[in-house]
Structures are given as C-alpha cells and as structure tokens.
Amino acid sequence: MSEADRLPPEAPIEMPVQRFDGPPPPRRVPEPWSDIGEGSGDLLARRVLLVLLTAMLATAASTALKESLVADGWSVTDAVLLVIFFPLFALISFGFINAAVGFLLLITGLRPGFMPTPRWASPLKGRTAILMPVHNEDVDAVYGRIAQMAEAIARDGMAAHFDFFILSDSAAEAEAAEVAARDGLARRLDCALYYRRRTQNVGRKPGNVAEWIRRFGSAYDYMLMLDADSLMGGDTIIGMAQVLDRRPSVALLQTVPMVIGASTLFQHWMQFASRLYGPISTAGLVWWSGSEATFWGHNALIRLEAFADSCGLPDLPGGPPFGGTIMSHDMVEAALLRRRGWKVHMVLTDATFEEYPPTLIDAAVRDRRWAQGNIQHLRLLGASGFHWINRLQLLLGASAYIASPLWLLLILTSIVQALVGEPSLMNRGTSAAVLAVTLLLLFGPKALSVIWATADRDRRQALGGWRTIWRSVAVDVPLSMLAAPAIALTQTIDLMGIAAGKRSAWDPQSRERDGLPMREILPRYRWHLALGAVLVLLSPLMPVTALWLLPVTIGLLASPLLVQWTASARAGAWAARRAIFEPQHRELGTAPLPEQRAGLPAPKAS
C-alpha cells in the first residue's frame, strides 16, 4: 500500500508566511466581538487590578529592602541586590495574586471558563482533523491512545465528523512499524485514520503541521492538535467542536491537561502536584486572560481557516539559537490569531490528559528546548499588531527562565556581602522580614490549594482523602525545596549555553524509564556538587548567611541522589502503596478517577 492509499485526496489551502514588522494585517473576525463563557466581566478592570497589585507589592517590598540596605550606608552590592530583587519579587507576587484570585473563584463556586461538556443536542456542523505529530515514539502507546479516542467518538455516533492523522517525522527505520500499526488499526476503527511520514523534517513540529495544512487543510473546519502523549475524552472533543460551531469568532480553545500515566516517583509527584495545585492557578489565568488566552501547542481545538490565514511562521533573522525556526511556536501563534481579531480562549474542562517526563533529567532536557524558544520571544515583544496581553504572556514565558540566574545572582551577592564584612541580606531585620514575606508568597498558592481541595468532600475523595493529601503535601514541600536550587542552576547553565550559541537538539522524548545509574547523573550535576561544596567551605566565614542558605546547600549536594531516587518506578510503587502522591481509591475503587469518568483507562499501575 502506497502513501497515497493512506491519505485522503489533497485539499490545498494557502498559509501565507507572516511578518512581525510593518503595518499589522487587517482583522478577519466574522462576527461582532462577544465573550465566551460565564461571568467574564470587565477584562480591562481585572487586568489593571492584577498589574497594580503586583506593582504595589513589589514596590512596597523593594522600598522596605532599600531602607534596610541604606541604613548603614550605600554600597555597590546593595544596589545590585535591589536591582535584582524588584523583578523577582514582582514575579512571585504576580503568581501569588493569580493563584489567590483563582482560589476565591473556585472556593465560592464560580467557574471562570467555558466548559464544553455536557454537550448540546444540536448536531455537529464542522469536520475535524485530529492531528498527532510523532517523532520516533512508542508505536503501541501512540496507536493505543488513538484507538481510545476514536472509539469514544464512535460510541457517540460522531465518527463521520472526525478523521485522525498520524504526522510522522520519525526516522526511516521507524516507518515500517508505524505503517503496520496504522493499517491494522484503521481496519477496525469507524473514524478514518491516515498516515504520512515526511522525509525532510523542515521546521520541526510547526513545520510538520504547516505542511499538512497546506496539503489537506481546506477539507476540514477544525483541527484538534495533540502531542504523542495526549489523550482526550470523546465528550470533550465533540463538545469543543460544538463550541466552535456556535462561536464563529473563536479560533482556538486551549484545554488544561491533567498529568496521567505515572510510573516513576517523579511522575507520581508531578501528577499529584498538577491535580492539587493546578486548578487554582489555572482558574486565575482564565480569569484575566479572557479572549487573549495562550496556546500550549497540544490538547487544543483550532479553527483551521483562521490558523492558516494567520499563523504561517517565518524564520527569525540570524542563526540559532536566537534566530532560525521559532521553537516555542504556540504562544506566538496565539498572538498571531489575536492580531487578526480572532479570539483565543482557555477552557476548564474534564477529560484532557498528557503524560510527564519520567525523571528530573528528562524534564530538564525538555525544559532546555522550552528555554531557548521562550528566550527567542524577547525578539518578538515589539512585533507589529500584537495585543498587550500577548506581549505580557511572551515576557512572562521568558521571565520564567531568566528568574533562575537572577535568584542565583541574588544569593551570590549576599554571600559576597557576608565575606567582605558588609551586613548581608540575611543579617538585617527588615530584610529578614521581606524574605519571610517572599517565602509566604512562594508557598501561599500551595496552602490555598490544600484549603480548596479539602473544603469539598468529592474533591477530597478524588485526591485520596485527608490523609493522602496531607501526607503527600508533607513530602512535596521538602522535595520542592530540595529540587528548586538544582533546577535553577540547571536552567542557568542552559541559558549560558544558549547565549554561547549552543542549539537544542531535536531528539525523541523519553516517556518511560525505570531508574537512572549514577554514572549518567553525575556528569550532569557536577557543577551542582561543586557549588554545594563551595557553600560548605564558606560556611564558617558567614555563619548566619550559611544558615539561611542551608536548604540551597543541601539541595545542591543531594541533587544526584534526589534525581536517582525519584527516577525509580519501584520508589513510585512504594509511594503509591503508602498513599503518597496517589489516591487510595485507585486500589480501593471507592471513587472513579477523571479519566475513568470520561470512559478512558485509568493511569497504568506502578
């Protein structure tokens, strides 16, 4: 069977390459501006309130710190501390306010986003292509997820409205297995299942999708963008398509996937954290982003004509890492859609899932690509016609990585102060109070999440009950504190590599693993151990500062052991047996998991 036999007839559509300079293109929205969802209110007032509260907290803390620093005279290190402190405090203030707003919305029963299920009785109008780009993935896992989604759609009698496409960028040696799996599955599905492998992987994932759009896009109204580890419920997919049927000015609906499929302790940890801490932060994000929501590149339904007309990505001037292919394409595509007048919404809905990297190292490898892509966004802050909220989102995405070297620079400056005999940041009363407030803002969202989760019986049961929640939080907090310094140093090293011109490789993502030998860990964490050892050696010269920095020192020195322990599937099973990071109902069967309620399989057992 040839490639042509595994593909539908071509239906080309134009996808012009966009420009980021010059006059912005005309708006293309087909109906007057209208909001989607409930309780949208005045978005401008919400955004002004968020920005003002962030600025007020950061200014107040910086003023208090300045008064403490200048009390005994002004120095160069004092000035450096103050310059670094303001943006860092603003970032954590923004995160806390966002989470606090989300907490207030959810605890009072408000839901600041449109929930497309339960569905309307009206039939579907549009046709949807469900796209799953793959790059040397596990064939059985990928086609298994496709089968689950296709069968869920068919059970609702909607198979004729949805076609699945495997868009392969895999190596040539993987083609035979992918084709065989496709041919076997296609014979038993009611939904059409097509397959195409590119021989030239131009533009990575966005190039893969753009090539499909230009060849087949005009045959479909919508495309559901997935990753190879994505899974969505049939009701959710159909309901989202009905939303776009009813709202012709909406171009993109971004769902918020929950993490499933945990095996290693690290995956169990991240899965629990996404379910406990994610909802209030997401609710706050939906509250202020409104029609200018962002795009995460997967688990999102997109109006195809709008995307083709607005989102042809150019290469940035210059070579990698700052030029060339736009790596974090999704946020840029959301800004391009909004520039043409289309609305982009984030929706809170059930039955949307993804998997998580199995180890801290695998997460760091993926994070390295994101860091390079998000730093590229700094070049696009002045792009023509972008909405100011989209510019803010691009800036926040880059700031998430820039914050890591700033935190380390703050620590190093405090150490220099202590060593040269100046009163360090930790030795000043007002400064210590500011640091205490900083810790409150950092850990406040976790506390609010626990309050929200335990305030309702059903939510408590879904997370395993009181004991599981508190036991898991008691493990999560120290683990987070230990991992944070190592993650910050890893991101700093990655940014230095990016600045030196080292580009990210496009390697297949590791989705399953059981354990890491120390010989693989130590080369990646030699600088962490070296910095931890330096802090230990300097401790007698700066006892008060060393005491404040004890969590940082321990975290750096323990980082290889933390990576190895959390990479273990055996440790994940141990935690699950003790109801740590794992709802007890998974064994007891007392309450269904969200994926079970959606008619999908539960996460694989440890």
XYZ file of C-alpha atoms in Angstrom:
606
model
C 0.000 0.000 0.000
C 1.488 3.359 -1.069
C 1.434 6.630 0.884
C -1.359 7.879 -1.385
C -3.523 4.950 -0.246
C -3.078 6.020 3.370
C -4.083 9.630 2.767
C -7.276 11.348 1.642
C -7.409 13.386 -1.592
C -5.399 16.561 -1.266
C -7.340 19.727 -0.435
C -4.824 22.589 -0.508
C -5.210 25.827 1.371
C -2.981 28.906 1.392
C -0.922 29.514 4.520
C 0.950 32.767 3.895
C 4.100 33.484 5.879
C 3.511 36.308 8.336
C 5.634 39.372 9.083
C 6.407 40.772 12.500
C 7.228 44.256 11.207
C 5.357 46.821 9.147
C 1.663 47.645 9.454
C -0.425 44.889 11.093
C -2.679 42.865 8.774
C -6.428 43.600 8.739
C -8.769 41.887 11.168
C -10.666 38.886 9.857
C -13.114 38.067 12.670
C -16.503 37.165 11.143
C -18.867 38.500 13.802
C -19.061 41.367 16.322
C -16.971 40.999 19.433
C -18.624 38.830 22.055
C -17.338 36.928 25.042
C -17.467 33.223 25.682
C -18.233 31.620 28.993
C -19.737 32.811 32.243
C -19.001 35.835 34.413
C -16.447 37.380 32.069
C -16.990 40.904 33.456
C -14.733 43.760 32.587
C -11.451 42.240 31.457
C -9.623 45.544 31.446
C -10.500 46.153 35.099
C -9.305 42.668 36.013
C -6.008 43.143 34.244
C -5.413 46.596 35.690
C -6.135 45.231 39.162
C -3.675 42.363 38.645
C -0.920 44.644 37.403
C -1.495 47.278 40.106
C -1.494 44.766 42.952
C 1.700 43.192 41.593
C 3.381 46.589 41.273
C 2.242 47.645 44.755
C 3.596 44.506 46.437
C 6.896 44.657 44.570
C 7.316 48.382 45.259
C 6.463 48.046 48.953
C 8.883 45.154 49.433
C 11.636 46.892 47.475
C 11.148 50.099 49.464
C 11.415 48.215 52.749
C 14.529 46.454 51.499
C 16.070 49.737 50.333
C 15.527 51.365 53.728
C 17.221 48.416 55.387
C 20.147 48.469 52.959
C 20.890 52.200 53.208
C 20.613 52.323 56.989
C 24.387 51.845 57.325
C 25.434 53.414 54.023
C 25.057 52.570 50.360
C 27.288 50.104 48.503
C 27.567 48.595 45.059
C 26.328 45.223 46.315
C 23.312 46.944 47.885
C 22.446 48.441 44.515
C 22.851 45.057 42.785
C 20.589 43.400 45.342
C 17.874 45.998 44.883
C 18.006 45.829 41.075
C 17.710 42.032 41.156
C 15.114 41.921 43.904
C 12.371 44.020 42.277
C 11.688 41.832 39.195
C 11.985 38.637 41.232
C 9.521 39.848 43.836
C 7.199 41.100 41.102
C 7.188 37.630 39.509
C 6.315 35.795 42.704
C 3.747 38.474 43.605
C 2.099 38.019 40.218
C 1.967 34.252 40.729
C 0.520 34.578 44.216
C -2.170 37.075 43.180
C -3.101 34.910 40.205
C -3.468 31.875 42.491
C -5.350 33.856 45.151
C -7.877 35.056 42.566
C -8.306 31.505 41.302
C -8.804 30.274 44.862
C -11.505 32.861 45.553
C -13.297 31.990 42.330
C -13.275 28.248 42.915
C -13.992 28.301 46.656
C -17.075 30.454 46.017
C -18.322 28.105 43.304
C -17.581 30.305 40.310
C -16.007 28.742 37.247
C -14.144 31.337 35.166
C -14.104 29.405 31.927
C -16.424 27.807 29.442
C -16.980 24.102 29.992
C -17.966 22.465 26.703
C -19.423 19.337 28.310
C -22.254 18.443 28.823
C -22.905 18.842 25.133
C -25.747 20.450 23.247
C -28.276 18.291 21.443
C -27.675 20.041 18.120
C -25.708 18.047 15.509
C -22.160 18.931 14.551
C -21.698 21.181 11.546
C -17.931 21.175 11.050
C -15.476 18.430 10.208
C -12.434 17.990 12.441
C -8.999 16.579 11.698
C -7.309 15.186 14.802
C -3.562 15.619 14.288
C -0.950 13.662 16.204
C 2.617 14.598 15.186
C 5.113 11.889 16.180
C 8.894 11.709 16.234
C 10.289 8.233 16.948
C 7.620 7.448 19.536
C 6.484 4.161 21.076
C 4.159 2.827 18.360
C 1.914 0.758 20.617
C 1.383 3.635 23.043
C 0.601 6.182 20.303
C -1.856 3.996 18.420
C -3.395 2.818 21.675
C -4.292 6.400 22.572
C -5.709 7.000 19.101
C -7.850 3.881 19.404
C -9.250 5.020 22.750
C -10.221 8.451 21.418
C -11.631 7.131 18.143
C -13.722 4.504 19.919
C -15.046 7.098 22.390
C -16.095 9.360 19.480
C -17.700 6.421 17.643
C -19.738 5.455 20.711
C -21.407 8.856 20.419
C -22.195 8.267 16.757
C -19.901 11.099 15.585
C -17.210 9.127 13.749
C -18.103 10.662 10.372
C -17.166 14.133 11.671
C -13.620 13.237 12.813
C -10.580 11.984 10.897
C -7.291 11.056 12.575
C -3.894 11.834 11.061
C -0.525 10.486 12.168
C 2.007 13.105 11.022
C 5.318 11.315 11.326
C 8.708 12.968 11.477
C 10.263 9.676 12.578
C 13.416 8.141 11.165
C 13.095 5.920 8.081
C 13.674 2.759 10.112
C 10.575 3.501 12.199
C 8.265 3.762 9.196
C 7.530 0.057 8.776
C 6.288 -0.345 12.341
C 4.237 2.862 12.178
C 2.636 1.849 8.870
C 1.857 -1.671 10.069
C 0.220 -0.334 13.227
C -1.787 2.182 11.202
C -3.013 -0.433 8.713
C -4.047 -2.811 11.479
C -5.884 -0.159 13.476
C -7.544 1.557 10.509
C -9.420 -1.649 9.616
C -11.259 -1.723 12.940
C -11.996 1.979 13.557
C -15.132 3.814 12.471
C -13.141 7.077 12.251
C -10.791 7.393 9.284
C -7.116 7.012 10.214
C -4.473 8.418 7.866
C -0.686 8.317 7.960
C 2.057 10.448 6.399
C 5.805 10.439 7.058
C 7.980 13.376 5.970
C 11.423 12.609 4.649
C 12.615 16.206 5.228
C 11.783 17.402 8.740
C 11.712 21.113 7.934
C 10.598 23.361 10.797
C 10.172 20.599 13.368
C 6.618 20.198 14.730
C 5.198 23.532 13.420
C 6.678 22.756 10.006
C 5.111 19.300 10.141
C 1.673 20.748 10.883
C 2.030 23.563 8.332
C 2.876 21.059 5.588
C -0.303 19.107 6.395
C -2.406 22.291 6.432
C -1.157 23.374 3.013
C -1.903 19.919 1.543
C -5.180 18.959 3.243
C -6.468 21.930 5.244
C -9.402 23.078 3.120
C -11.228 19.773 3.645
C -11.692 20.487 7.363
C -13.214 23.194 9.522
C -11.224 22.469 12.670
C -8.095 20.642 13.746
C -7.527 19.126 17.184
C -3.823 19.495 17.936
C -2.356 16.702 20.037
C 1.061 15.591 21.202
C 2.141 11.970 21.046
C 1.300 11.572 24.753
C -2.060 13.382 24.581
C -5.362 11.751 25.456
C -8.831 13.321 25.438
C -12.343 12.072 26.136
C -14.866 11.759 23.327
C -17.430 14.021 25.010
C -14.815 16.717 25.464
C -13.678 16.568 21.830
C -17.226 16.675 20.474
C -18.310 19.395 22.899
C -15.401 21.626 21.925
C -16.288 21.222 18.251
C -19.828 22.310 19.099
C -18.443 25.424 20.771
C -16.603 26.421 17.592
C -19.759 25.651 15.576
C -21.681 28.117 17.745
C -18.945 30.755 18.115
C -17.568 31.686 14.696
C -15.290 34.391 16.134
C -13.418 31.898 18.354
C -10.330 30.466 16.675
C -8.789 28.366 19.428
C -9.883 26.537 22.576
C -6.963 25.518 24.800
C -7.706 22.902 27.442
C -5.672 22.366 30.615
C -4.444 18.754 30.567
C -4.026 16.731 33.729
C -0.986 14.509 34.119
C -1.631 10.756 33.909
C 0.359 7.595 33.351
C 2.683 7.922 36.330
C 5.236 5.179 36.882
C 8.357 6.683 38.481
C 8.252 8.563 41.756
C 8.949 11.796 39.857
C 5.904 11.233 37.637
C 3.712 10.418 40.648
C 4.926 13.618 42.285
C 4.198 15.762 39.223
C 0.838 14.060 38.668
C -0.247 14.817 42.225
C 1.048 18.393 42.033
C -0.870 19.070 38.813
C -4.109 17.846 40.350
C -3.740 19.596 43.693
C -2.010 22.862 42.823
C -3.002 23.325 39.184
C -6.708 24.231 39.404
C -6.476 27.496 41.347
C -3.606 28.845 39.241
C -5.436 27.887 36.058
C -8.654 29.497 37.267
C -6.776 32.731 37.916
C -5.160 32.561 34.489
C -8.529 32.087 32.772
C -9.975 34.974 34.811
C -7.598 37.592 33.437
C -6.581 36.188 30.042
C -10.096 36.186 28.574
C -10.114 36.256 24.784
C -6.328 36.665 24.683
C -5.508 33.299 26.203
C -2.345 31.491 25.258
C -1.768 28.284 23.294
C 0.294 25.384 24.651
C 0.670 23.526 21.367
C -1.454 20.478 22.210
C -4.848 19.407 23.554
C -6.373 22.386 21.768
C -9.077 22.705 19.099
C -8.326 25.241 16.344
C -10.389 26.837 13.580
C -8.402 25.776 10.562
C -9.099 28.663 8.182
C -8.172 31.202 10.853
C -4.938 29.374 11.679
C -3.922 29.016 8.025
C -4.653 32.680 7.352
C -2.853 33.992 10.447
C -0.122 31.610 11.593
C 2.359 30.917 8.811
C 5.591 31.235 10.776
C 8.692 32.834 9.258
C 12.221 32.001 10.314
C 13.701 34.660 12.563
C 16.707 36.567 11.157
C 20.095 35.143 12.032
C 21.096 31.652 13.020
C 20.167 29.542 16.050
C 19.745 29.745 18.938
C 18.159 33.218 18.731
C 17.284 33.093 15.041
C 16.034 30.445 12.674
C 12.983 28.284 13.382
C 10.655 29.637 16.075
C 10.866 26.874 18.667
C 8.148 27.844 21.163
C 5.727 28.427 18.329
C 2.462 28.009 20.221
C 2.423 31.288 22.164
C 3.422 33.152 19.009
C 0.585 31.514 17.070
C -1.901 32.593 19.733
C -0.647 36.182 19.396
C -0.911 35.995 15.595
C -4.515 34.767 15.794
C -5.453 37.552 18.183
C -3.722 40.081 15.923
C -6.221 39.229 13.175
C -9.161 39.692 15.540
C -9.774 36.028 16.348
C -10.488 35.041 19.939
C -8.366 32.526 21.823
C -9.820 31.026 24.995
C -8.587 28.707 27.678
C -11.299 26.354 28.904
C -11.615 24.382 32.117
C -12.952 21.009 31.121
C -12.657 17.380 32.118
C -11.070 14.514 30.205
C -7.965 16.147 28.773
C -4.678 14.486 29.674
C -0.956 14.277 28.978
C 1.991 12.352 30.338
C 5.048 13.778 32.076
C 8.772 13.051 31.616
C 9.825 10.175 33.878
C 12.843 11.831 35.540
C 14.232 15.203 36.515
C 16.844 14.829 33.778
C 14.259 14.098 31.093
C 12.235 17.091 32.290
C 15.377 19.243 32.121
C 16.085 18.126 28.546
C 12.586 19.181 27.503
C 12.935 22.354 29.559
C 16.113 23.234 27.654
C 14.162 23.391 24.376
C 11.458 25.497 26.005
C 14.072 27.848 27.452
C 15.595 28.505 24.030
C 12.167 29.025 22.487
C 10.957 31.346 25.235
C 14.127 33.428 25.111
C 13.510 33.837 21.375
C 10.232 35.514 22.305
C 12.112 38.541 23.619
C 12.772 39.423 19.976
C 9.015 39.474 19.314
C 7.890 41.768 22.123
C 7.763 44.653 19.647
C 6.029 42.671 16.883
C 3.524 44.684 14.888
C -0.093 44.455 15.982
C 0.269 42.146 18.990
C -2.217 42.666 21.835
C -0.545 43.882 25.013
C -1.724 40.778 26.885
C 0.022 38.572 24.327
C 3.180 40.643 24.789
C 2.846 40.172 28.550
C 2.487 36.406 28.091
C 5.608 36.280 25.924
C 7.512 38.302 28.532
C 6.312 36.094 31.401
C 7.351 32.981 29.472
C 10.874 34.303 29.031
C 10.995 35.616 32.604
C 10.289 32.146 33.977
C 13.767 31.141 32.785
C 15.565 34.443 33.371
C 14.442 34.261 37.013
C 16.751 31.308 37.725
C 20.063 33.132 37.110
C 18.652 36.157 38.932
C 17.914 34.064 42.043
C 21.434 32.637 41.939
C 22.910 36.108 41.443
C 20.912 37.328 44.449
C 22.388 34.523 46.553
C 25.928 35.122 45.306
C 25.668 38.854 46.011
C 24.535 38.126 49.572
C 27.492 35.780 50.000
C 29.894 38.471 48.754
C 28.429 40.929 51.252
C 28.933 38.479 54.100
C 32.519 37.708 53.065
C 33.609 41.352 52.729
C 32.149 42.242 56.096
C 29.050 44.127 54.971
C 25.773 43.310 56.713
C 24.287 40.685 54.389
C 20.687 40.472 53.317
C 20.032 37.811 55.931
C 21.597 39.833 58.768
C 19.158 42.767 58.580
C 15.884 42.808 60.468
C 13.784 44.426 57.745
C 15.446 42.310 55.073
C 14.653 39.148 57.015
C 11.016 40.234 57.226
C 10.937 40.805 53.470
C 12.432 37.371 52.897
C 9.770 35.871 55.163
C 7.067 37.549 53.058
C 8.793 36.201 49.961
C 8.530 32.668 51.335
C 4.877 33.299 52.179
C 4.151 34.338 48.605
C 6.085 31.368 47.235
C 4.291 28.769 49.344
C 0.958 30.577 49.682
C -0.511 29.035 46.496
C 0.203 25.563 47.880
C -1.612 26.388 51.117
C -4.594 27.842 49.243
C -4.720 24.751 47.044
C -4.876 22.483 50.082
C -7.684 24.565 51.579
C -9.659 24.402 48.328
C -9.059 20.673 47.849
C -10.072 19.717 51.385
C -13.105 22.030 51.597
C -15.250 19.703 49.478
C -15.898 16.011 50.115
C -15.817 14.953 46.462
C -12.534 16.770 45.832
C -11.013 15.193 48.936
C -12.053 11.750 47.756
C -10.733 12.364 44.236
C -7.319 13.118 45.764
C -7.461 10.184 48.173
C -8.871 11.830 51.294
C -7.417 13.877 54.121
C -4.564 11.509 54.930
C -3.353 11.170 51.363
C -3.454 14.927 50.793
C -1.605 15.880 53.956
C 0.857 13.004 53.669
C 1.608 13.954 50.075
C 1.992 17.653 50.850
C 4.341 16.779 53.707
C 6.571 15.014 51.174
C 6.046 17.504 48.332
C 7.151 20.618 50.219
C 10.630 19.397 51.272
C 11.127 17.733 47.882
C 10.258 21.012 46.152
C 12.662 22.922 48.373
C 15.463 20.436 47.667
C 14.843 20.319 43.924
C 14.492 24.092 43.410
C 18.211 25.035 43.698
C 19.259 22.231 41.342
C 16.589 23.174 38.797
C 17.596 26.847 38.994
C 21.270 26.020 38.430
C 20.398 23.670 35.548
C 18.341 26.398 33.876
C 21.157 28.902 34.422
C 23.678 26.558 32.795
C 21.259 26.031 29.904
C 20.821 29.788 29.424
C 24.587 30.223 29.376
C 24.771 27.558 26.681
C 22.035 29.286 24.699
C 23.854 32.622 24.967
C 27.034 30.895 23.755
C 25.211 29.688 20.641
C 24.593 26.081 21.611
C 21.359 24.975 19.954
C 18.884 22.441 21.308
C 18.860 19.010 19.721
C 15.621 17.603 18.352
C 15.752 14.185 19.961
C 12.813 11.870 20.723
C 11.293 12.496 24.139
C 11.792 9.825 26.771
C 8.358 8.912 28.111
C 9.132 5.735 30.061
C 12.085 4.892 32.254
C 12.827 2.918 35.394
C 15.846 4.214 37.224
C 18.998 6.085 36.296
C 22.535 4.883 37.046
C 24.720 7.342 38.897
C 27.212 7.348 36.014
C 24.551 9.074 33.881
C 23.585 11.513 36.626
C 26.944 12.762 37.915
C 28.204 14.349 34.661
C 25.048 16.462 34.520
C 25.278 17.522 38.152
C 28.996 18.082 38.645
C 28.527 21.865 38.816
C 25.729 21.437 41.351
C 28.003 19.389 43.594
C 30.850 21.858 43.124
C 28.716 24.852 44.095
C 27.302 22.962 47.078
C 30.839 22.116 48.217
C 31.888 25.772 47.908
C 28.957 26.813 50.101
C 30.008 24.276 52.732
C 33.608 25.534 52.697
C 32.451 29.141 53.053
C 30.022 28.419 55.902
C 32.472 29.147 58.774
C 33.136 32.596 57.259
C 29.446 33.523 57.062
C 27.532 31.511 59.689
C 24.245 33.481 59.588
C 24.112 33.570 55.791
C 25.073 29.890 55.651
C 22.153 29.048 57.937
C 19.715 30.861 55.635
C 21.245 29.106 52.637
C 21.195 25.647 54.226
C 18.255 24.408 52.047
C 20.154 25.584 48.955
C 23.360 23.848 50.032
C 21.608 20.595 50.904
C 19.598 20.698 47.692
C 22.708 21.083 45.540
C 24.682 18.382 47.331
C 21.751 15.967 47.371
C 20.699 16.601 43.767
C 22.210 13.397 42.254
C 20.584 11.267 44.947
C 17.266 13.092 44.503
C 17.374 12.517 40.755
C 18.172 8.821 41.178
C 15.519 8.209 43.851
C 12.712 9.986 42.027
C 13.619 8.244 38.730
C 12.721 4.859 40.212
C 9.463 3.079 39.340
C 9.994 0.986 42.462
C 10.002 4.167 44.550
C 6.844 5.248 42.722
C 5.152 1.963 43.641
C 6.361 2.339 47.235
C 4.801 5.798 47.449
C 1.541 4.577 45.897
C 1.231 1.747 48.430
C 1.526 4.305 51.202
C -0.960 6.701 49.575
C 1.730 9.301 48.859
C 1.082 11.193 45.615
C -1.543 8.553 44.798
C -5.285 8.490 45.596
C -6.095 5.483 47.717
C -9.257 4.926 45.669
C -7.097 3.629 42.829
C -6.715 0.390 44.772
C -9.955 0.516 46.746
C -12.223 1.518 43.869
C -14.262 3.889 46.054
C -14.296 6.785 43.561
C -13.613 6.974 39.826
C -10.670 8.928 38.502
C -11.407 11.699 35.967
C -10.149 9.565 33.088
C -12.407 6.709 34.175
C -15.387 9.073 34.281
C -14.503 10.052 30.717
C -14.645 6.433 29.581
C -10.854 6.203 29.244
C -8.492 3.826 31.032
C -7.019 4.733 34.395
C -3.297 5.532 34.647
C -1.109 2.462 34.335
C -0.381 0.782 37.601
C 3.035 1.150 39.145
